[in-house]
């Protein structure tokens, strides 16, 4: 009976130890699962934090980019406005200069420059001309700028003439030389035609005289 009791106690003790060992294993496995779960959750939280930071940095970068873009656009608009204003002022100033010159040459205030009023224009070009020379030079100028063949220059025709011929010393000198060349070429050509015609008439007279003598 005592031996049987000992056997039973030992068996109970072994069972208890086995149960305690099994319990410890279960607890260890559970703790391992919890640790892995916590680690996974921490990694996921860190990844989410990194994503949030990246999104925030991207958002800030876009905001900075949009702000810089807006500032650049505003600066460009200001520059364009200043440039347009400068161009407008230059255009107004140029029109005023042309109008002042036109009014100065338009002695009778008719709103057009007649041929006789071009004498002052020629003087402004630095050309001092005789009456006969003036007629040729005025005709050449009108041929260049009297686009509607009215026999006078209106303001718009004069404006083109001013921009191309009167706006600076260099332009005035260049157009004066151009007029000289054109007029002298015409006069030279006309003189050659007169000489040729006179020679032809002389030859015809000589031929007529020779035929009379022969007859």
mmCIF file of C-alpha atoms in Angstrom:
data_model
loop_
_atom_site.group_PDB
_atom_site.id
_atom_site.type_symbol
_atom_site.label_atom_id
_atom_site.label_comp_id
_atom_site.label_asym_id
_atom_site.label_seq_id
_atom_site.Cartn_x
_atom_site.Cartn_y
_atom_site.Cartn_z
ATOM 1 C CA UNK A 1 0.000 0.000 0.000
ATOM 2 C CA UNK A 2 2.871 2.383 0.805
ATOM 3 C CA UNK A 3 4.644 1.570 -2.430
ATOM 4 C CA UNK A 4 1.431 2.188 -4.364
ATOM 5 C CA UNK A 5 1.019 5.555 -2.680
ATOM 6 C CA UNK A 6 4.565 6.515 -3.610
ATOM 7 C CA UNK A 7 3.960 5.558 -7.201
ATOM 8 C CA UNK A 8 0.762 7.589 -7.312
ATOM 9 C CA UNK A 9 2.459 10.673 -5.761
ATOM 10 C CA UNK A 10 5.408 10.413 -8.157
ATOM 11 C CA UNK A 11 3.058 10.102 -11.097
ATOM 12 C CA UNK A 12 1.026 13.102 -9.885
ATOM 13 C CA UNK A 13 4.228 15.099 -9.440
ATOM 14 C CA UNK A 14 5.400 14.200 -12.938
ATOM 15 C CA UNK A 15 2.014 15.159 -14.362
ATOM 16 C CA UNK A 16 2.145 18.467 -12.520
ATOM 17 C CA UNK A 17 5.664 19.137 -13.815
ATOM 18 C CA UNK A 18 4.557 18.244 -17.343
ATOM 19 C CA UNK A 19 1.566 20.542 -17.030
ATOM 20 C CA UNK A 20 3.758 23.353 -15.677
ATOM 21 C CA UNK A 21 6.245 22.824 -18.559
ATOM 22 C CA UNK A 22 3.411 22.798 -21.067
ATOM 23 C CA UNK A 23 1.982 25.950 -19.497
ATOM 24 C CA UNK A 24 5.383 27.644 -19.680
ATOM 25 C CA UNK A 25 5.727 26.649 -23.344
ATOM 26 C CA UNK A 26 2.258 27.992 -24.094
ATOM 27 C CA UNK A 27 3.075 31.223 -22.296
ATOM 28 C CA UNK A 28 6.392 31.515 -24.209
ATOM 29 C CA UNK A 29 4.644 30.925 -27.521
ATOM 30 C CA UNK A 30 1.996 33.475 -26.602
ATOM 31 C CA UNK A 31 4.613 36.023 -25.569
ATOM 32 C CA UNK A 32 6.479 35.384 -28.849
ATOM 33 C CA UNK A 33 3.305 35.930 -30.832
ATOM 34 C CA UNK A 34 2.601 39.120 -28.925
ATOM 35 C CA UNK A 35 6.169 40.317 -29.431
ATOM 36 C CA UNK A 36 5.991 39.621 -33.152
ATOM 37 C CA UNK A 37 2.616 41.340 -33.354
ATOM 38 C CA UNK A 38 3.907 44.364 -31.476
ATOM 39 C CA UNK A 39 6.987 44.464 -33.714
ATOM 40 C CA UNK A 40 4.799 44.270 -36.808
ATOM 41 C CA UNK A 41 2.529 46.996 -35.462
ATOM 42 C CA UNK A 42 5.538 49.202 -34.662
ATOM 43 C CA UNK A 43 6.950 48.670 -38.166
ATOM 44 C CA UNK A 44 3.583 49.484 -39.696
ATOM 45 C CA UNK A 45 3.317 52.613 -37.564
ATOM 46 C CA UNK A 46 6.848 53.673 -38.560
ATOM 47 C CA UNK A 47 6.057 53.071 -42.237
ATOM 48 C CA UNK A 48 2.849 55.073 -41.902
ATOM 49 C CA UNK A 49 4.775 57.875 -40.181
ATOM 50 C CA UNK A 50 7.346 57.875 -43.005
ATOM 51 C CA UNK A 51 4.527 58.040 -45.566
ATOM 52 C CA UNK A 52 2.854 60.887 -43.686
ATOM 53 C CA UNK A 53 6.160 62.758 -43.497
ATOM 54 C CA UNK A 54 6.754 62.167 -47.231
ATOM 55 C CA UNK A 55 3.253 63.411 -48.059
ATOM 56 C CA UNK A 56 3.788 66.429 -45.807
ATOM 57 C CA UNK A 57 7.149 67.186 -47.427
ATOM 58 C CA UNK A 58 5.591 66.764 -50.877
ATOM 59 C CA UNK A 59 2.727 69.042 -49.913
ATOM 60 C CA UNK A 60 5.157 71.651 -48.573
ATOM 61 C CA UNK A 61 7.284 71.317 -51.725
ATOM 62 C CA UNK A 62 4.189 71.835 -53.897
ATOM 63 C CA UNK A 63 3.153 74.808 -51.794
ATOM 64 C CA UNK A 64 6.637 76.308 -52.113
ATOM 65 C CA UNK A 65 6.626 75.610 -55.859
ATOM 66 C CA UNK A 66 3.181 77.159 -56.314
ATOM 67 C CA UNK A 67 4.183 80.176 -54.246
ATOM 68 C CA UNK A 68 7.402 80.661 -56.230
ATOM 69 C CA UNK A 69 5.476 80.176 -59.483
ATOM 70 C CA UNK A 70 2.904 82.775 -58.416
ATOM 71 C CA UNK A 71 5.681 85.203 -57.444
ATOM 72 C CA UNK A 72 7.434 84.676 -60.779
ATOM 73 C CA UNK A 73 4.164 85.203 -62.679
ATOM 74 C CA UNK A 74 3.473 88.365 -60.696
ATOM 75 C CA UNK A 75 6.990 89.638 -61.417
ATOM 76 C CA UNK A 76 6.580 88.820 -65.130
ATOM 77 C CA UNK A 77 3.264 90.685 -65.228
ATOM 78 C CA UNK A 78 4.854 93.713 -63.566
ATOM 79 C CA UNK A 79 7.723 93.668 -66.079
ATOM 80 C CA UNK A 80 5.253 93.379 -68.968
ATOM 81 C CA UNK A 81 3.178 96.231 -67.569
ATOM 82 C CA UNK A 82 6.276 98.393 -67.176
ATOM 83 C CA UNK A 83 7.381 97.487 -70.707
ATOM 84 C CA UNK A 84 3.946 98.258 -72.146
ATOM 85 C CA UNK A 85 3.879 101.522 -70.245
ATOM 86 C CA UNK A 86 7.327 102.400 -71.532
ATOM 87 C CA UNK A 87 6.334 101.500 -75.091
ATOM 88 C CA UNK A 88 3.165 103.563 -74.762
ATOM 89 C CA UNK A 89 5.106 106.552 -73.467
ATOM 90 C CA UNK A 90 7.662 106.162 -76.255
ATOM 91 C CA UNK A 91 4.874 105.930 -78.845
ATOM 92 C CA UNK A 92 3.157 109.017 -77.433
ATOM 93 C CA UNK A 93 6.454 110.920 -77.308
ATOM 94 C CA UNK A 94 7.249 109.929 -80.901
ATOM 95 C CA UNK A 95 3.810 110.995 -82.126
ATOM 96 C CA UNK A 96 4.203 114.331 -80.349
ATOM 97 C CA UNK A 97 7.594 114.910 -81.986
ATOM 98 C CA UNK A 98 6.223 114.056 -85.436
ATOM 99 C CA UNK A 99 3.163 116.280 -84.894
ATOM 100 C CA UNK A 100 5.333 119.181 -83.736
ATOM 101 C CA UNK A 101 7.537 118.845 -86.840
ATOM 102 C CA UNK A 102 4.505 118.543 -89.130
ATOM 103 C CA UNK A 103 2.879 121.641 -87.633
ATOM 104 C CA UNK A 104 6.152 123.564 -87.990
ATOM 105 C CA UNK A 105 6.350 122.764 -91.728
ATOM 106 C CA UNK A 106 2.580 123.212 -92.337
ATOM 107 C CA UNK A 107 2.817 126.999 -92.602
ATOM 108 C CA UNK A 108 -0.784 127.554 -93.711
ATOM 109 C CA UNK A 109 -2.243 125.102 -91.172
ATOM 110 C CA UNK A 110 -4.092 123.161 -93.870
ATOM 111 C CA UNK A 111 -3.242 119.777 -92.363
ATOM 112 C CA UNK A 112 -1.195 118.842 -95.436
ATOM 113 C CA UNK A 113 2.255 119.777 -96.696
ATOM 114 C CA UNK A 114 2.026 121.261 -100.173
ATOM 115 C CA UNK A 115 5.041 121.301 -102.493
ATOM 116 C CA UNK A 116 5.993 124.895 -101.602
ATOM 117 C CA UNK A 117 6.113 123.967 -97.908
ATOM 118 C CA UNK A 118 8.730 121.320 -98.657
ATOM 119 C CA UNK A 119 11.381 124.063 -99.005
ATOM 120 C CA UNK A 120 11.695 124.171 -95.204
ATOM 121 C CA UNK A 121 11.885 120.387 -95.204
ATOM 122 C CA UNK A 122 14.782 120.544 -97.679
ATOM 123 C CA UNK A 123 16.544 123.086 -95.470
ATOM 124 C CA UNK A 124 16.023 120.729 -92.502
ATOM 125 C CA UNK A 125 17.748 118.033 -94.573
ATOM 126 C CA UNK A 126 20.674 120.408 -95.017
ATOM 127 C CA UNK A 127 19.923 121.111 -98.682
ATOM 128 C CA UNK A 128 20.210 124.732 -99.858
ATOM 129 C CA UNK A 129 18.648 124.709 -103.331
ATOM 130 C CA UNK A 130 17.918 127.132 -106.141
ATOM 131 C CA UNK A 131 14.370 127.388 -107.452
ATOM 132 C CA UNK A 132 15.118 125.034 -110.345
ATOM 133 C CA UNK A 133 16.893 122.530 -108.080
ATOM 134 C CA UNK A 134 14.099 122.659 -105.502
ATOM 135 C CA UNK A 135 11.507 121.629 -108.091
ATOM 136 C CA UNK A 136 13.495 118.492 -108.945
ATOM 137 C CA UNK A 137 14.170 117.588 -105.292
ATOM 138 C CA UNK A 138 10.547 118.197 -104.256
ATOM 139 C CA UNK A 139 9.327 116.006 -107.108
ATOM 140 C CA UNK A 140 11.682 113.212 -106.042
ATOM 141 C CA UNK A 141 10.511 113.438 -102.400
ATOM 142 C CA UNK A 142 6.845 113.396 -103.411
ATOM 143 C CA UNK A 143 7.463 110.399 -105.625
ATOM 144 C CA UNK A 144 8.879 108.568 -102.579
ATOM 145 C CA UNK A 145 6.232 109.493 -99.988
ATOM 146 C CA UNK A 146 3.061 110.863 -101.633
ATOM 147 C CA UNK A 147 1.505 107.411 -101.674
ATOM 148 C CA UNK A 148 -1.980 108.554 -102.697
ATOM 149 C CA UNK A 149 -0.612 110.865 -105.448
ATOM 150 C CA UNK A 150 -2.579 113.797 -104.037
ATOM 151 C CA UNK A 151 0.249 116.253 -104.683
ATOM 152 C CA UNK A 152 0.748 116.868 -100.953
ATOM 153 C CA UNK A 153 1.788 114.963 -97.822
ATOM 154 C CA UNK A 154 -0.838 114.266 -95.176
ATOM 155 C CA UNK A 155 0.159 113.570 -91.569
ATOM 156 C CA UNK A 156 0.422 109.794 -91.997
ATOM 157 C CA UNK A 157 2.597 110.112 -95.101
ATOM 158 C CA UNK A 158 4.733 112.677 -93.286
ATOM 159 C CA UNK A 159 5.032 110.388 -90.246
ATOM 160 C CA UNK A 160 6.569 107.658 -92.412
ATOM 161 C CA UNK A 161 8.860 110.250 -94.036
ATOM 162 C CA UNK A 162 9.863 111.575 -90.581
ATOM 163 C CA UNK A 163 10.699 108.120 -89.201
ATOM 164 C CA UNK A 164 12.769 107.196 -92.249
ATOM 165 C CA UNK A 165 14.418 110.532 -93.058
ATOM 166 C CA UNK A 166 14.182 113.160 -90.290
ATOM 167 C CA UNK A 167 14.367 111.354 -86.953
ATOM 168 C CA UNK A 168 18.164 111.636 -86.602
ATOM 169 C CA UNK A 169 21.173 113.401 -88.099
ATOM 170 C CA UNK A 170 22.297 110.180 -89.765
ATOM 171 C CA UNK A 171 18.900 109.627 -91.394
ATOM 172 C CA UNK A 172 18.748 113.236 -92.614
ATOM 173 C CA UNK A 173 22.246 113.004 -94.136
ATOM 174 C CA UNK A 174 21.498 109.633 -95.747
ATOM 175 C CA UNK A 175 18.244 110.826 -97.356
ATOM 176 C CA UNK A 176 19.846 114.070 -98.540
ATOM 177 C CA UNK A 177 22.508 111.988 -100.300
ATOM 178 C CA UNK A 178 19.802 109.733 -101.738
ATOM 179 C CA UNK A 179 17.899 112.732 -103.107
ATOM 180 C CA UNK A 180 21.115 114.152 -104.550
ATOM 181 C CA UNK A 181 21.840 110.907 -106.356
ATOM 182 C CA UNK A 182 18.276 110.550 -107.629
ATOM 183 C CA UNK A 183 17.968 114.141 -108.873
ATOM 184 C CA UNK A 184 21.407 114.269 -110.438
ATOM 185 C CA UNK A 185 20.697 110.990 -112.173
ATOM 186 C CA UNK A 186 17.441 112.380 -113.584
ATOM 187 C CA UNK A 187 19.040 115.677 -114.633
ATOM 188 C CA UNK A 188 21.995 113.876 -116.159
ATOM 189 C CA UNK A 189 19.656 111.552 -118.040
ATOM 190 C CA UNK A 190 17.542 114.473 -119.269
ATOM 191 C CA UNK A 191 20.662 116.345 -120.406
ATOM 192 C CA UNK A 192 21.877 113.284 -122.272
ATOM 193 C CA UNK A 193 18.498 113.001 -123.992
ATOM 194 C CA UNK A 194 18.677 116.675 -125.039
ATOM 195 C CA UNK A 195 22.196 116.244 -126.433
ATOM 196 C CA UNK A 196 21.213 113.068 -128.290
ATOM 197 C CA UNK A 197 18.115 114.722 -129.735
ATOM 198 C CA UNK A 198 20.138 117.792 -130.809
ATOM 199 C CA UNK A 199 22.752 115.550 -132.460
ATOM 200 C CA UNK A 200 20.048 113.612 -134.267
ATOM 201 C CA UNK A 201 18.446 116.837 -135.516
ATOM 202 C CA UNK A 202 21.852 118.091 -136.746
ATOM 203 C CA UNK A 203 22.466 114.838 -138.564
ATOM 204 C CA UNK A 204 19.040 114.988 -140.221
ATOM 205 C CA UNK A 205 19.682 118.582 -141.307
ATOM 206 C CA UNK A 206 23.047 117.631 -142.773
ATOM 207 C CA UNK A 207 21.507 114.683 -144.616
ATOM 208 C CA UNK A 208 18.763 116.973 -145.981
ATOM 209 C CA UNK A 209 21.330 119.534 -147.120
ATOM 210 C CA UNK A 210 23.411 116.847 -148.810
ATOM 211 C CA UNK A 211 20.375 115.556 -150.687
ATOM 212 C CA UNK A 212 19.548 119.079 -151.876
ATOM 213 C CA UNK A 213 23.101 119.550 -153.153
ATOM 214 C CA UNK A 214 22.952 116.254 -154.977
ATOM 215 C CA UNK A 215 19.632 117.199 -156.541
#
